[in-house]
PDB file of C-alpha atoms in Angstrom:
ATOM      1  CA  TYR A1446     111.196  96.968 109.567  1.00 59.00           C
ATOM      2  CA  HIS A1447     110.995  98.450 106.175  1.00 65.00           C
ATOM      3  CA  TYR A1448     107.247  98.157 106.215  1.00 66.00           C
ATOM      4  CA  THR A1449     106.958 100.770 108.893  1.00 70.00           C
ATOM      5  CA  HIS A1450     109.441 103.464 107.715  1.00 76.00           C
ATOM      6  CA  LYS A1451     111.387 102.694 104.549  1.00 84.00           C
ATOM      7  CA  GLN A1452     108.219 101.599 102.472  1.00 85.00           C
ATOM      8  CA  PRO A1453     106.189 104.601 103.438  1.00 89.00           C
ATOM      9  CA  LEU A1454     109.053 106.891 102.715  1.00 92.00           C
ATOM     10  CA  LEU A1455     109.826 105.344  99.287  1.00 92.00           C
ATOM     11  CA  SER A1456     106.146 105.288  98.327  1.00 93.00           C
ATOM     12  CA  SER A1457     105.786 108.909  99.451  1.00 94.00           C
ATOM     13  CA  ILE A1458     108.760 110.123  97.505  1.00 94.00           C
ATOM     14  CA  ILE A1459     107.532 108.255  94.245  1.00 93.00           C
ATOM     15  CA  LEU A1460     104.098 109.974  94.957  1.00 94.00           C
ATOM     16  CA  LEU A1461     105.604 113.327  95.519  1.00 95.00           C
ATOM     17  CA  SER A1462     107.607 113.235  92.323  1.00 93.00           C
ATOM     18  CA  PHE A1463     104.641 111.924  90.303  1.00 93.00           C
ATOM     19  CA  ILE A1464     102.143 114.608  91.579  1.00 92.00           C
ATOM     20  CA  GLN A1465     104.650 117.375  91.016  1.00 92.00           C
ATOM     21  CA  GLN A1466     104.855 116.276  87.391  1.00 88.00           C
ATOM     22  CA  LEU A1467     101.065 116.340  86.938  1.00 88.00           C
ATOM     23  CA  ASN A1468     100.975 120.115  87.644  1.00 89.00           C
ATOM     24  CA  VAL A1469      97.433 119.966  88.964  1.00 90.00           C
ATOM     25  CA  PHE A1470      98.012 120.401  92.617  1.00 92.00           C
ATOM     26  CA  SER A1471      98.958 123.413  94.691  1.00 94.00           C
ATOM     27  CA  GLU A1472     101.990 123.437  96.835  1.00 95.00           C
ATOM     28  CA  SER A1473     100.027 123.087  99.970  1.00 93.00           C
ATOM     29  CA  GLU A1474      98.073 120.121  98.482  1.00 93.00           C
ATOM     30  CA  ILE A1475     101.279 118.467  97.444  1.00 95.00           C
ATOM     31  CA  GLN A1476     102.625 118.914 101.008  1.00 94.00           C
ATOM     32  CA  GLY A1477      99.483 117.502 102.439  1.00 93.00           C
ATOM     33  CA  LEU A1478      99.453 114.461 100.191  1.00 94.00           C
ATOM     34  CA  PHE A1479     103.144 113.766 100.927  1.00 95.00           C
ATOM     35  CA  LEU A1480     102.364 113.832 104.703  1.00 94.00           C
ATOM     36  CA  THR A1481      99.230 111.788 104.161  1.00 95.00           C
ATOM     37  CA  SER A1482     101.168 109.039 102.296  1.00 95.00           C
ATOM     38  CA  TYR A1483     104.138 109.152 104.694  1.00 94.00           C
ATOM     39  CA  PHE A1484     102.029 108.772 107.842  1.00 93.00           C
ATOM     40  CA  LYS A1485      99.527 106.109 106.263  1.00 93.00           C
ATOM     41  CA  ASP A1486     101.343 103.146 107.924  1.00 91.00           C
ATOM     42  CA  ILE A1487     102.209 104.563 111.379  1.00 92.00           C
ATOM     43  CA  GLY A1488      99.416 102.282 112.756  1.00 91.00           C
ATOM     44  CA  MET A1489     101.916  99.401 112.093  1.00 89.00           C
ATOM     45  CA  SER A1490     103.773 100.566 115.171  1.00 87.00           C
ATOM     46  CA  PHE A1491     100.943  98.759 117.103  1.00 85.00           C
ATOM     47  CA  ILE A1492     101.991  95.378 115.736  1.00 88.00           C
ATOM     48  CA  PRO A1493     104.653  93.439 117.709  1.00 88.00           C
ATOM     49  CA  ARG A1494     108.015  93.180 115.971  1.00 84.00           C
ATOM     50  CA  GLU A1495     107.986  89.472 115.853  1.00 87.00           C
ATOM     51  CA  LYS A1496     104.916  89.426 113.712  1.00 86.00           C
ATOM     52  CA  PHE A1497     106.787  90.901 110.798  1.00 84.00           C
ATOM     53  CA  GLU A1498     109.021  87.855 110.592  1.00 83.00           C
ATOM     54  CA  LEU A1499     106.193  85.207 110.443  1.00 84.00           C
ATOM     55  CA  ALA A1500     106.043  83.266 107.142  1.00 85.00           C
ATOM     56  CA  ASN A1501     102.469  82.156 108.007  1.00 87.00           C
ATOM     57  CA  LEU A1502      99.985  84.576 109.545  1.00 85.00           C
ATOM     58  CA  SER A1503      97.392  83.378 111.603  1.00 90.00           C
ATOM     59  CA  ASP A1504      93.718  84.915 111.052  1.00 90.00           C
ATOM     60  CA  PHE A1505      94.437  87.137 114.201  1.00 91.00           C
ATOM     61  CA  ASP A1506      97.815  88.309 112.748  1.00 88.00           C
ATOM     62  CA  LYS A1507      96.148  89.112 109.483  1.00 84.00           C
ATOM     63  CA  ASP A1508      93.419  91.181 111.319  1.00 85.00           C
ATOM     64  CA  LEU A1509      96.229  92.924 113.221  1.00 86.00           C
ATOM     65  CA  PHE A1510      97.988  93.923 110.016  1.00 86.00           C
ATOM     66  CA  SER A1511      94.597  94.933 108.294  1.00 84.00           C
ATOM     67  CA  GLU A1512      93.637  97.203 111.167  1.00 89.00           C
ATOM     68  CA  HIS A1513      96.883  99.299 110.706  1.00 90.00           C
ATOM     69  CA  ALA A1514      95.099 101.904 108.538  1.00 90.00           C
ATOM     70  CA  THR A1515      92.436 102.552 110.950  1.00 91.00           C
ATOM     71  CA  ASN A1516      95.021 102.640 113.739  1.00 93.00           C
ATOM     72  CA  SER A1517      97.031 105.149 111.710  1.00 94.00           C
ATOM     73  CA  MET A1518      94.049 107.338 111.251  1.00 93.00           C
ATOM     74  CA  ASN A1519      93.047 107.302 114.955  1.00 94.00           C
ATOM     75  CA  LEU A1520      96.669 107.923 116.137  1.00 94.00           C
ATOM     76  CA  LEU A1521      97.085 110.913 113.773  1.00 95.00           C
ATOM     77  CA  GLU A1522      93.706 112.505 114.342  1.00 94.00           C
ATOM     78  CA  GLY A1523      94.205 115.765 116.021  1.00 93.00           C
ATOM     79  CA  ARG A1524      97.978 115.362 116.348  1.00 93.00           C
ATOM     80  CA  VAL A1525      99.102 116.295 112.814  1.00 90.00           C
ATOM     81  CA  PRO A1526      97.975 119.116 110.433  1.00 89.00           C
ATOM     82  CA  LEU A1527      95.824 116.741 108.196  1.00 92.00           C
ATOM     83  CA  SER A1528      92.385 117.368 107.014  1.00 91.00           C
ATOM     84  CA  GLN A1529      89.457 114.974 107.559  1.00 91.00           C
ATOM     85  CA  THR A1530      89.712 114.002 103.857  1.00 90.00           C
ATOM     86  CA  GLN A1531      93.460 113.172 104.256  1.00 93.00           C
ATOM     87  CA  LEU A1532      92.726 111.059 107.357  1.00 93.00           C
ATOM     88  CA  ASN A1533      90.131 109.254 105.311  1.00 91.00           C
ATOM     89  CA  ILE A1534      92.602 108.604 102.588  1.00 92.00           C
ATOM     90  CA  ILE A1535      94.894 107.099 105.339  1.00 93.00           C
ATOM     91  CA  LYS A1536      92.108 104.948 106.647  1.00 89.00           C
ATOM     92  CA  ASN A1537      91.127 103.777 103.155  1.00 87.00           C
ATOM     93  CA  HIS A1538      94.690 103.484 101.447  1.00 88.00           C
ATOM     94  CA  HIS A1539      94.218  99.857 100.876  1.00 83.00           C
ATOM     95  CA  PHE A1540      91.122 100.108  98.689  1.00 80.00           C
ATOM     96  CA  LEU A1541      93.051  99.294  95.495  1.00 81.00           C
ATOM     97  CA  ASN A1542      94.534  96.409  97.239  1.00 79.00           C
ATOM     98  CA  TYR A1543      91.097  95.072  98.102  1.00 79.00           C
ATOM     99  CA  LYS A1544      90.173  95.415  94.473  1.00 82.00           C
ATOM    100  CA  ILE A1545      93.395  93.607  93.434  1.00 83.00           C
ATOM    101  CA  GLN A1546      92.760  90.789  95.889  1.00 80.00           C
ATOM    102  CA  ALA A1547      89.105  90.334  94.577  1.00 81.00           C
ATOM    103  CA  LEU A1548      90.373  90.332  90.937  1.00 82.00           C
ATOM    104  CA  VAL A1549      92.989  87.575  91.803  1.00 81.00           C
ATOM    105  CA  LYS A1550      90.328  85.523  93.589  1.00 84.00           C
ATOM    106  CA  ASN A1551      87.916  86.129  90.729  1.00 88.00           C
ATOM    107  CA  GLU A1552      85.397  87.862  93.073  1.00 86.00           C
ATOM    108  CA  LYS A1553      83.389  90.943  92.806  1.00 83.00           C
ATOM    109  CA  PHE A1554      84.737  93.918  94.742  1.00 77.00           C
ATOM    110  CA  ALA A1555      82.148  95.236  97.181  1.00 73.00           C
ATOM    111  CA  PRO A1556      83.363  98.575  98.605  1.00 67.00           C
ATOM    112  CA  GLY A1557      82.343  99.349 102.165  1.00 62.00           C
ATOM    113  CA  GLU A1558      80.356 102.417 103.161  1.00 51.00           C
ATOM    114  CA  GLU A1559      83.589 104.334 103.900  1.00 54.00           C
ATOM    115  CA  TYR A1560      85.186 103.541 100.593  1.00 56.00           C
ATOM    116  CA  LEU A1561      87.025 106.556  99.418  1.00 57.00           C
ATOM    117  CA  SER A1562      87.655 107.329  95.738  1.00 64.00           C
ATOM    118  CA  GLY A1563      89.264 110.236  94.004  1.00 79.00           C
ATOM    119  CA  ILE A1564      92.576 110.797  92.292  1.00 85.00           C
ATOM    120  CA  GLU A1565      94.321 111.624  95.546  1.00 89.00           C
ATOM    121  CA  SER A1566      93.246 108.462  97.206  1.00 87.00           C
ATOM    122  CA  ALA A1567      93.939 106.373  94.108  1.00 88.00           C
ATOM    123  CA  MET A1568      97.475 107.717  93.715  1.00 91.00           C
ATOM    124  CA  VAL A1569      98.334 107.297  97.479  1.00 93.00           C
ATOM    125  CA  SER A1570      96.904 103.673  97.191  1.00 90.00           C
ATOM    126  CA  ALA A1571      98.713 102.927  93.838  1.00 91.00           C
ATOM    127  CA  MET A1572     102.183 104.005  94.983  1.00 93.00           C
ATOM    128  CA  ASP A1573     101.769 102.022  98.284  1.00 92.00           C
ATOM    129  CA  ILE A1574     100.827  98.908  96.198  1.00 89.00           C
ATOM    130  CA  LEU A1575     103.630  99.297  93.719  1.00 92.00           C
ATOM    131  CA  VAL A1576     106.294  99.512  96.561  1.00 91.00           C
ATOM    132  CA  ALA A1577     104.669  96.807  98.715  1.00 89.00           C
ATOM    133  CA  MET A1578     104.211  94.325  95.789  1.00 90.00           C
ATOM    134  CA  THR A1579     107.691  94.770  94.493  1.00 91.00           C
ATOM    135  CA  THR A1580     109.065  94.139  97.989  1.00 87.00           C
ATOM    136  CA  GLU A1581     109.718  90.581  99.254  1.00 85.00           C
ATOM    137  CA  ARG A1582     107.913  89.696 102.577  1.00 81.00           C
ATOM    138  CA  PRO A1583     108.367  86.722 104.865  1.00 80.00           C
ATOM    139  CA  TYR A1584     105.051  85.262 103.838  1.00 77.00           C
ATOM    140  CA  ARG A1585     105.319  85.989 100.034  1.00 82.00           C
ATOM    141  CA  GLU A1586     107.742  86.687  97.303  1.00 90.00           C
ATOM    142  CA  SER A1587     107.985  90.024  95.579  1.00 92.00           C
ATOM    143  CA  ILE A1588     106.616  90.469  92.045  1.00 93.00           C
ATOM    144  CA  SER A1589     108.080  92.509  89.152  1.00 93.00           C
ATOM    145  CA  SER A1590     107.256  96.154  88.609  1.00 89.00           C
ATOM    146  CA  PHE A1591     105.696  95.093  85.305  1.00 90.00           C
ATOM    147  CA  ARG A1592     103.384  92.625  86.884  1.00 92.00           C
ATOM    148  CA  ALA A1593     102.384  95.105  89.648  1.00 91.00           C
ATOM    149  CA  LEU A1594     101.526  97.588  86.970  1.00 91.00           C
ATOM    150  CA  GLU A1595      99.469  95.017  85.212  1.00 92.00           C
ATOM    151  CA  LEU A1596      97.405  94.441  88.312  1.00 89.00           C
ATOM    152  CA  LEU A1597      97.077  98.099  88.927  1.00 90.00           C
ATOM    153  CA  LYS A1598      95.911  98.749  85.367  1.00 91.00           C
ATOM    154  CA  LYS A1599      93.052  96.245  85.874  1.00 89.00           C
ATOM    155  CA  VAL A1600      91.727  98.215  88.970  1.00 86.00           C
ATOM    156  CA  LEU A1601      92.854 101.821  88.065  1.00 87.00           C
ATOM    157  CA  ALA A1602      92.934 102.408  84.343  1.00 88.00           C
ATOM    158  CA  ASP A1603      89.163 102.430  83.750  1.00 87.00           C
ATOM    159  CA  GLU A1604      88.385 105.003  86.368  1.00 85.00           C
ATOM    160  CA  TYR A1605      91.576 107.047  85.762  1.00 86.00           C
ATOM    161  CA  PRO A1606      92.858 106.279  82.209  1.00 89.00           C
ATOM    162  CA  GLN A1607      94.906 109.421  81.668  1.00 87.00           C
ATOM    163  CA  GLU A1608      96.435 109.318  85.194  1.00 85.00           C
ATOM    164  CA  PHE A1609      97.362 105.592  84.697  1.00 87.00           C
ATOM    165  CA  LYS A1610      99.016 106.348  81.377  1.00 89.00           C
ATOM    166  CA  THR A1611     100.894 109.244  82.947  1.00 89.00           C
ATOM    167  CA  LEU A1612     101.923 107.049  85.827  1.00 89.00           C
ATOM    168  CA  VAL A1613     103.366 104.356  83.457  1.00 90.00           C
ATOM    169  CA  PHE A1614     105.222 107.039  81.479  1.00 90.00           C
ATOM    170  CA  PHE A1615     106.491 108.538  84.733  1.00 89.00           C
ATOM    171  CA  LEU A1616     107.673 105.152  86.172  1.00 88.00           C
ATOM    172  CA  LYS A1617     109.513 104.354  82.967  1.00 86.00           C
ATOM    173  CA  ASN A1618     111.619 107.454  83.471  1.00 84.00           C
ATOM    174  CA  PHE A1619     111.832 107.251  87.352  1.00 75.00           C
TER     175      PHE A1619
END
């Protein structure tokens, strides 16, 4: 399924192109962020194939999907050359998604104790969200790139205004 290999690859390629354009990361940091982004969804391999086809997810199924980030981190730890920070980015790569969900539900976002912030984490999460929201799923339709950017703006632009502007400019030319 595209969630487990095509989506991580596409979001990683977009991230790679974007962070290279920023000219603020070293070559080794860029490589590490690419690997971090690419492997962030490997925990989806624990989810039975038939679950990806369900139009309605049970609470158990939703938990199964939401645990993939922690499963990814646990699976990768000690097996790939990623730092603890990069593993934490993997574990928390949905933090912007949680902020968007709270925004859509008109709720206040309450970050957990392991909430990870920083431009690297925000960019990995943003690219994951852009690709995920613009891709149709059995349980929801896709949204336009413009709508996805509108939602990202609400959760990203205040904390990273320059990076968000650069991201919009980059995506216009991508």
